[in-house]
XYZ file of C-alpha atoms in Angstrom:
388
model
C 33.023 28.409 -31.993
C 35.927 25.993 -30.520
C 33.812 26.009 -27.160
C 30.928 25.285 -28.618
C 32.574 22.107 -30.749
C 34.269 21.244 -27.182
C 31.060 21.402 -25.508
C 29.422 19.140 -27.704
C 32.344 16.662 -28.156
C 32.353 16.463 -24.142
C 28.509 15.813 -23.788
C 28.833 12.919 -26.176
C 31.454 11.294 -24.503
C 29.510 10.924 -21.422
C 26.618 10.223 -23.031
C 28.756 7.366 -24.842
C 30.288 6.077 -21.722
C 26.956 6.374 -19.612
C 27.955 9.162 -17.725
C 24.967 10.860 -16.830
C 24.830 14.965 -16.940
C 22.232 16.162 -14.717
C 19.156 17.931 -15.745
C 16.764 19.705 -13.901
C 14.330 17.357 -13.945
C 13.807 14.573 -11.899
C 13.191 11.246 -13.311
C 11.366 8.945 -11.514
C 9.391 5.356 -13.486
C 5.630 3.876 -12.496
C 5.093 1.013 -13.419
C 1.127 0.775 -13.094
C -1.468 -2.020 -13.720
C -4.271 0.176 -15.543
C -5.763 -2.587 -17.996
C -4.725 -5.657 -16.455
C -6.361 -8.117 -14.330
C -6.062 -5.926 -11.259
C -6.927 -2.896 -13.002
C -9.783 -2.591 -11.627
C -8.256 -0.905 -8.540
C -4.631 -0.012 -10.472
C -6.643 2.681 -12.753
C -7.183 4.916 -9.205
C -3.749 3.892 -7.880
C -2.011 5.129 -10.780
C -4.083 8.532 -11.443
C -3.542 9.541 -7.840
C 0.388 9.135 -8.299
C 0.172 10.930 -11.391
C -2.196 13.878 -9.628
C 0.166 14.640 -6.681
C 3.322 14.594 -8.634
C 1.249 17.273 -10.929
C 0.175 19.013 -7.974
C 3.962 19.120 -6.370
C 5.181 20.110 -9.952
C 2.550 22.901 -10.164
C 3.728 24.493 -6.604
C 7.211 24.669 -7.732
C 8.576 21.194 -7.270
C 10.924 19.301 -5.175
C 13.706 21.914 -4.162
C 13.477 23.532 -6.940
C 13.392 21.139 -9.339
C 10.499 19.546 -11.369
C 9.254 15.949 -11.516
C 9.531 13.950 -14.505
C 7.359 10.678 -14.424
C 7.810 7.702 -16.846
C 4.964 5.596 -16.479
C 3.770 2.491 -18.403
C 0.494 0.333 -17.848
C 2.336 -3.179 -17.586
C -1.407 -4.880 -17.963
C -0.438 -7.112 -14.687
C 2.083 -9.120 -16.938
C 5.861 -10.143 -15.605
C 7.203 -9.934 -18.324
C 6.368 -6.718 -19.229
C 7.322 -4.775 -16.393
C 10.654 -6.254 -16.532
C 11.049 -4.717 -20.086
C 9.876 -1.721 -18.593
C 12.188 -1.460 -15.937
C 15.099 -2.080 -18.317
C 14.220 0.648 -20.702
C 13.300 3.220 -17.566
C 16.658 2.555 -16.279
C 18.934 2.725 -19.486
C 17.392 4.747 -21.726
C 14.949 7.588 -19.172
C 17.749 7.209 -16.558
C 15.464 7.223 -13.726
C 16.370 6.865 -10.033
C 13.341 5.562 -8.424
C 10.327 3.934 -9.429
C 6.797 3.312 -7.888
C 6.024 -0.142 -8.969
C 2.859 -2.498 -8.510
C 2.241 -5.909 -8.108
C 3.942 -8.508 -5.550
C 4.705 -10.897 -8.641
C 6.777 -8.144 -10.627
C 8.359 -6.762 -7.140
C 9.636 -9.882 -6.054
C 10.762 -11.090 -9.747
C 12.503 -7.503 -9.423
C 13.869 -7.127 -6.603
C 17.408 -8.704 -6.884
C 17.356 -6.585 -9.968
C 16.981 -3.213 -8.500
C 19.111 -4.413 -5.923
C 21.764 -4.521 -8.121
C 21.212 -1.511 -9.811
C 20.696 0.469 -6.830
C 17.562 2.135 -7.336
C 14.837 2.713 -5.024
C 11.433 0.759 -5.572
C 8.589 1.611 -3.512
C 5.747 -0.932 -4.897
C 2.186 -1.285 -4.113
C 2.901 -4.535 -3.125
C 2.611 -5.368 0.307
C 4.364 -8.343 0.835
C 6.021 -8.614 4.452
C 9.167 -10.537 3.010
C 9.779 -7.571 0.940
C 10.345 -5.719 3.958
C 13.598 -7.359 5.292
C 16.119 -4.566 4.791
C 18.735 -7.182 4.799
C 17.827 -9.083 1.855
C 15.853 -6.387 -0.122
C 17.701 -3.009 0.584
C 16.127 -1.345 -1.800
C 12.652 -1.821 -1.938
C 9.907 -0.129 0.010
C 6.260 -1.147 1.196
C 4.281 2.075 1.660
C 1.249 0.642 3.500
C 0.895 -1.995 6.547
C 1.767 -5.192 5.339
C -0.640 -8.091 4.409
C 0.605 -10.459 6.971
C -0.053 -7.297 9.571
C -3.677 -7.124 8.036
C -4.029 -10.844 8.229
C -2.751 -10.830 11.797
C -5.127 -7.994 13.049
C -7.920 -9.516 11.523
C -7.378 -12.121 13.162
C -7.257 -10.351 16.624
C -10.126 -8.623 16.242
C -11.697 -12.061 15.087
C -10.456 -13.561 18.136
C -11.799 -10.412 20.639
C -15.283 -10.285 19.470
C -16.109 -13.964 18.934
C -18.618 -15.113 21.225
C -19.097 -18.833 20.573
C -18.497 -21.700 23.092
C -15.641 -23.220 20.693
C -12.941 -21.681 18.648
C -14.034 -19.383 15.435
C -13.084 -21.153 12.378
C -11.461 -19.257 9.734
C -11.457 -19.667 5.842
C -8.527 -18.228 3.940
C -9.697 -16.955 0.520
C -7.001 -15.940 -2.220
C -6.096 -15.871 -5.819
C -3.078 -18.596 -6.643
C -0.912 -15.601 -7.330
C 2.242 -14.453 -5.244
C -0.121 -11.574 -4.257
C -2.883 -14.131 -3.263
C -0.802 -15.949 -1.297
C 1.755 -13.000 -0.115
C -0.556 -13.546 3.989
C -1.528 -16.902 4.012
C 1.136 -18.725 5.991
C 1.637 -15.767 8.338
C -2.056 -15.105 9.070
C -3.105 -18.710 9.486
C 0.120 -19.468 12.028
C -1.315 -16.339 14.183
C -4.603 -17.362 13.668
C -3.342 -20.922 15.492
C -1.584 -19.152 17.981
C -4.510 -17.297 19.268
C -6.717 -20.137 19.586
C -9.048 -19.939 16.123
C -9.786 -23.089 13.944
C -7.860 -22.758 10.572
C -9.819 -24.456 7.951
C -9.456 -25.548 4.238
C -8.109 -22.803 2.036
C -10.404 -22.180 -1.301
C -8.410 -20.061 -4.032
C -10.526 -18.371 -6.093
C -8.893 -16.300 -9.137
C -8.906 -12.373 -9.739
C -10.746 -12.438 -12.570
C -14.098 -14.894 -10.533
C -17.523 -14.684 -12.144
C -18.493 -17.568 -9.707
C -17.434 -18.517 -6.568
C -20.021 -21.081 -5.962
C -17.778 -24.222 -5.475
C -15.747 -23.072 -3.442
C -17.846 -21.388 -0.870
C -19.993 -24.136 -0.730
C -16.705 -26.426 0.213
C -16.123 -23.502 3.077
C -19.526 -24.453 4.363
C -18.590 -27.791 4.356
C -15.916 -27.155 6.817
C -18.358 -24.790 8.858
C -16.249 -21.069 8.305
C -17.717 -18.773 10.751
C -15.600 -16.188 8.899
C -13.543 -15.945 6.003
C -10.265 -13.504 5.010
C -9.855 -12.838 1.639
C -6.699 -11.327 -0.132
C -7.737 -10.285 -3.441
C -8.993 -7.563 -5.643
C -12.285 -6.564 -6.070
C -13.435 -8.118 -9.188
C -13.125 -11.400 -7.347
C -14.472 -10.058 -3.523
C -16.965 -8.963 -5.306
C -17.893 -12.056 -6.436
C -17.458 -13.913 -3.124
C -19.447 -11.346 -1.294
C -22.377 -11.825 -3.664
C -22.495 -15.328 -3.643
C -22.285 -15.991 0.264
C -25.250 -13.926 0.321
C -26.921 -15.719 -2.447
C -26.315 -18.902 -1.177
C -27.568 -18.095 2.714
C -24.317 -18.168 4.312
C -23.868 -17.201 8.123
C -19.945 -16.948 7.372
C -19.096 -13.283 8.214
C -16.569 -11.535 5.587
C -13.522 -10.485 6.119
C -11.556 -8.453 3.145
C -7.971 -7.312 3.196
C -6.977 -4.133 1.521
C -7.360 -4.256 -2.245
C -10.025 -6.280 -1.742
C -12.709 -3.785 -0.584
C -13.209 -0.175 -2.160
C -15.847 2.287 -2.898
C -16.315 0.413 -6.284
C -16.667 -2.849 -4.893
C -19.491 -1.124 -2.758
C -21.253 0.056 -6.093
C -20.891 -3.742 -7.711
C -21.942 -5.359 -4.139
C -24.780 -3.007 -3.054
C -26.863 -4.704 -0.405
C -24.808 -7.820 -0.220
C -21.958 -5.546 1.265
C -23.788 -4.832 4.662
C -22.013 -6.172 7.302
C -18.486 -6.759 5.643
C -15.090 -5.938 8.036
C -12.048 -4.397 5.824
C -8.774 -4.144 7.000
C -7.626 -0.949 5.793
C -4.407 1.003 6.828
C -5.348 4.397 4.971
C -8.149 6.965 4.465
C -11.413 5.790 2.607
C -13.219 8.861 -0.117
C -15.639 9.520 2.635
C -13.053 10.277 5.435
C -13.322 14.084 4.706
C -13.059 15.272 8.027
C -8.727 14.665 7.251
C -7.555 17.515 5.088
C -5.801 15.665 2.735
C -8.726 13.962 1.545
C -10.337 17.220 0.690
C -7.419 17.783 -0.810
C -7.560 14.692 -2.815
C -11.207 15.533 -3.867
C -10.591 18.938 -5.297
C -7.375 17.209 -7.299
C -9.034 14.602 -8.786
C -12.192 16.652 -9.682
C -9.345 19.546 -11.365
C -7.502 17.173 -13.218
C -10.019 14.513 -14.588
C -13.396 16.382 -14.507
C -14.633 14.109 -17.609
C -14.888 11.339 -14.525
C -18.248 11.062 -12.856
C -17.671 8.664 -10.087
C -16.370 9.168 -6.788
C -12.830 8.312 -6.180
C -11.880 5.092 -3.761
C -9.109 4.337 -1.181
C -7.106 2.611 -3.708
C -6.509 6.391 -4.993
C -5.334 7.528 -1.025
C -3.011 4.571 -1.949
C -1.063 5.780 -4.915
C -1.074 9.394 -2.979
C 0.535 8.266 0.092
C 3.042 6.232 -2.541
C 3.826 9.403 -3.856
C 4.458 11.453 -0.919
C 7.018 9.184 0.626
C 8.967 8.764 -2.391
C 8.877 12.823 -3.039
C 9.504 12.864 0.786
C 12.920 10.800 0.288
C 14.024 12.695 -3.341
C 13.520 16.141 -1.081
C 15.647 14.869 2.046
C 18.097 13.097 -0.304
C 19.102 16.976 -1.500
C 22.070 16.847 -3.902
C 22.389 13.487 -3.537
C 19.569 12.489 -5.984
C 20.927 8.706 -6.999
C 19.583 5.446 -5.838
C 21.747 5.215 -3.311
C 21.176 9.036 -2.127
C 17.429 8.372 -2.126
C 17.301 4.848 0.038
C 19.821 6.385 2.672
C 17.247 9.896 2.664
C 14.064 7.908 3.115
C 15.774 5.186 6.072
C 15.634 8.286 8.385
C 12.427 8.760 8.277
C 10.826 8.565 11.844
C 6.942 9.045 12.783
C 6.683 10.958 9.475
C 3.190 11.806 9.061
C 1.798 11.098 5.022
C -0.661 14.442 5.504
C -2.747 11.943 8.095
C -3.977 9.922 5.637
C -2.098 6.613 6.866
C -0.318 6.166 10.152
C 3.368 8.064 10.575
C 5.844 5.722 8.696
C 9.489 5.078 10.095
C 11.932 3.349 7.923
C 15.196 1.788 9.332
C 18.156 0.605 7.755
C 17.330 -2.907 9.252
C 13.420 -2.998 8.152
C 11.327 -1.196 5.473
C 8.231 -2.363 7.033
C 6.386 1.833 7.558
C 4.010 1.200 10.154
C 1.935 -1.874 11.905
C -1.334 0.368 12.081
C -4.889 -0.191 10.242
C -8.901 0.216 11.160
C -11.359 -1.984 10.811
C -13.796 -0.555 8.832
C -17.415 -2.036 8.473
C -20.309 -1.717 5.729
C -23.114 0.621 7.451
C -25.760 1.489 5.344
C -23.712 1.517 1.850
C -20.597 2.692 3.255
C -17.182 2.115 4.702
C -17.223 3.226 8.310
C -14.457 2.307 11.058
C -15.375 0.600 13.929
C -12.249 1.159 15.597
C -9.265 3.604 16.363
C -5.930 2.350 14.654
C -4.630 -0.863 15.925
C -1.043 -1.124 16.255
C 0.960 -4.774 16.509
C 4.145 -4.630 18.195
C 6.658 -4.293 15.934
């Protein structure tokens, strides 16, 4: 009986003094955008997280142990991932969190600095990637300057007109809108294209008239958009409603198998940067693999998954990746030290291998082009890799 008293008496002391006493589990926070104004590709992004750490936890875990996921939908709103961050760290104890939006990471990241704990985001915001400044948060995709800068490159390759291509940039005023802007446009310049007027156009667009018709103005032969597709979709519609000759460019979270349901015909034609797997790229196992998941765990869902769901999956597996090389030493600082040696690790081939260095979180410089063909996102070219 004196044990027992002891016992207790000891685990409330730590538990009063913060000491934590580890459990089995593993607890890791998501902070997700399901319902907020980038939901609309944040619903897929979050489900796939949640489906692989099922899937891990079903064939028996990371080294032994199971995952425990926290997750909130922060509805796109500062604020309220902050508030979920606090109560993920102090009262669930987690120590590592896949986060979302570039707003939220950045407003975040001297916090989980200070606290230590790991943040890979969805966020693909280069600056984020200086080691130096930001040691503990991780981008788990090619960056949207690097997207930016190969569009660019491919702009500049297959342009065929007598003068320079002139180039629209096409964002929401948000920190995720604007996250490429000043990076693409100064490599834009340095290759020789025309940089025109910027239009902003917000996430949330019914109409984009305006504004494209100020881009014709300025005579855009093409036009980069960073956005998501509620907006894109938009755009896309209404430079083919309006006649335009101005071929589309769309970065990542821009362009999706549901913005090719909302676009149909209007589509054709379109060039996507996009550093990962698409639904239809089942010839890579992992996709299949994806398929079968999604169809097991949510078969009241009738509609085909999209990239943005390869996203969340290859989110997952780096962060499980680092908690399983990490070993015994499963705190923040543990977990950041496991996943900076990862070199050409391969995310089951469904993104290019990703190398993390104590000097730069950036995982890779790699994406396709991928083109609308006949209702579809196809690539139209092998992985192109910028120097890094």
């Amino acid at each position: 009986m004196r044990r027992i008293v002891l016992f207790v008496l000891v685990f409330l002391l730590c538990v009063s003094f913060g000491i934590v006493v580890q459990a089995k589990d593993i607890p890791i926070g998501g902070i997700f955008d399901i319902t907020g104004a980038t939901g609309d590709v944040g619903k897929e992004y979050g489900m796939a997280i949640k489906d692989y750490i099922t899937y891990v936890n079903e064939n028996g875990g990371i080294n032994g142990r199971q995952i425990r996921l926290f997750d909130v939908d922060y509805q796109y709103k500062i604020p309220q991932a902050i508030a979920a961050y606090k109560k993920m760290k102090s009262r669930d104890k987690v120590i590592a969190i896949l986060g979302w939006g570039t707003g939220d990471t950045e407003a975040m990241a001297p916090i989980v600095t200070k606290d230590k704990i790991p943040y890979v985001s969805a966020s693909y915001s280069e600056h984020l990637t200086d080691a130096e400044k930001f040691p503990y948060n991780f981008i788990s995709a090619t960056s949207y300057s690097d997207q930016a800068r190969v569009a660019m490159e491919f702009i500049k390759q297959n342009w065929t007109g007598t003068s320079p291509a002139k180039v629209c940039f096409v964002f929401s005023d948000t920190g995720f809108g604007r996250s490429p802007v000043a990076d693409g446009k100064a490599w834009a310049e340095k290759i020789g294209l025309t940089v025109v007027n910027d239009q902003i156009v917000p996430l949330t667009a019914l109409d984009a008239t305006s504004q494209l018709l100020n881009m014709k103005k300025d005579g855009a032969d093409y036009l980069f958009m960073q956005s998501a597709t509620m907006s894109s979709s938009t755009v896309t519609k209404d430079v083919k409603k309006l006649g335009l000759d101005t071929k589309i460019f769309l970065a990542n979270w821009a362009i999706n198998e549901n913005w090719l349901r909302l676009v149909k015909e209007a589509g054709e034609g379109v060039y996507g940067t996009i550093p990962f797997a698409v639904w239809d790229d089942t010839d890579i196992e992992a996709v299949k693999l994806m398929h079968k998941l999604r169809a097991q765990y949510h078969p009241d869902i009738a509609e085909s998954g999209t990239c943005n769901y390869t996203q969340g999956f290859i989110a997952a597996i780096i962060l499980c990746e680092g908690i399983k090389r990490a070993g015994d030493e499963l705190t923040g600082p543990g977990i950041k030290k496991a996943l900076e040696t990862l070199r050409d690790f391969d995310p089951m081939g469904l993104m290019a291998p990703v190398t993390y260095t104590a000097d730069d979180h950036k995982p890779c410089r790699s994406l396709k082009i991928y083109q609308v063909k006949e209702g579809r996102l196809v690539p139209i070219s092998e992985r192109i890799t910028l120097e890094r």
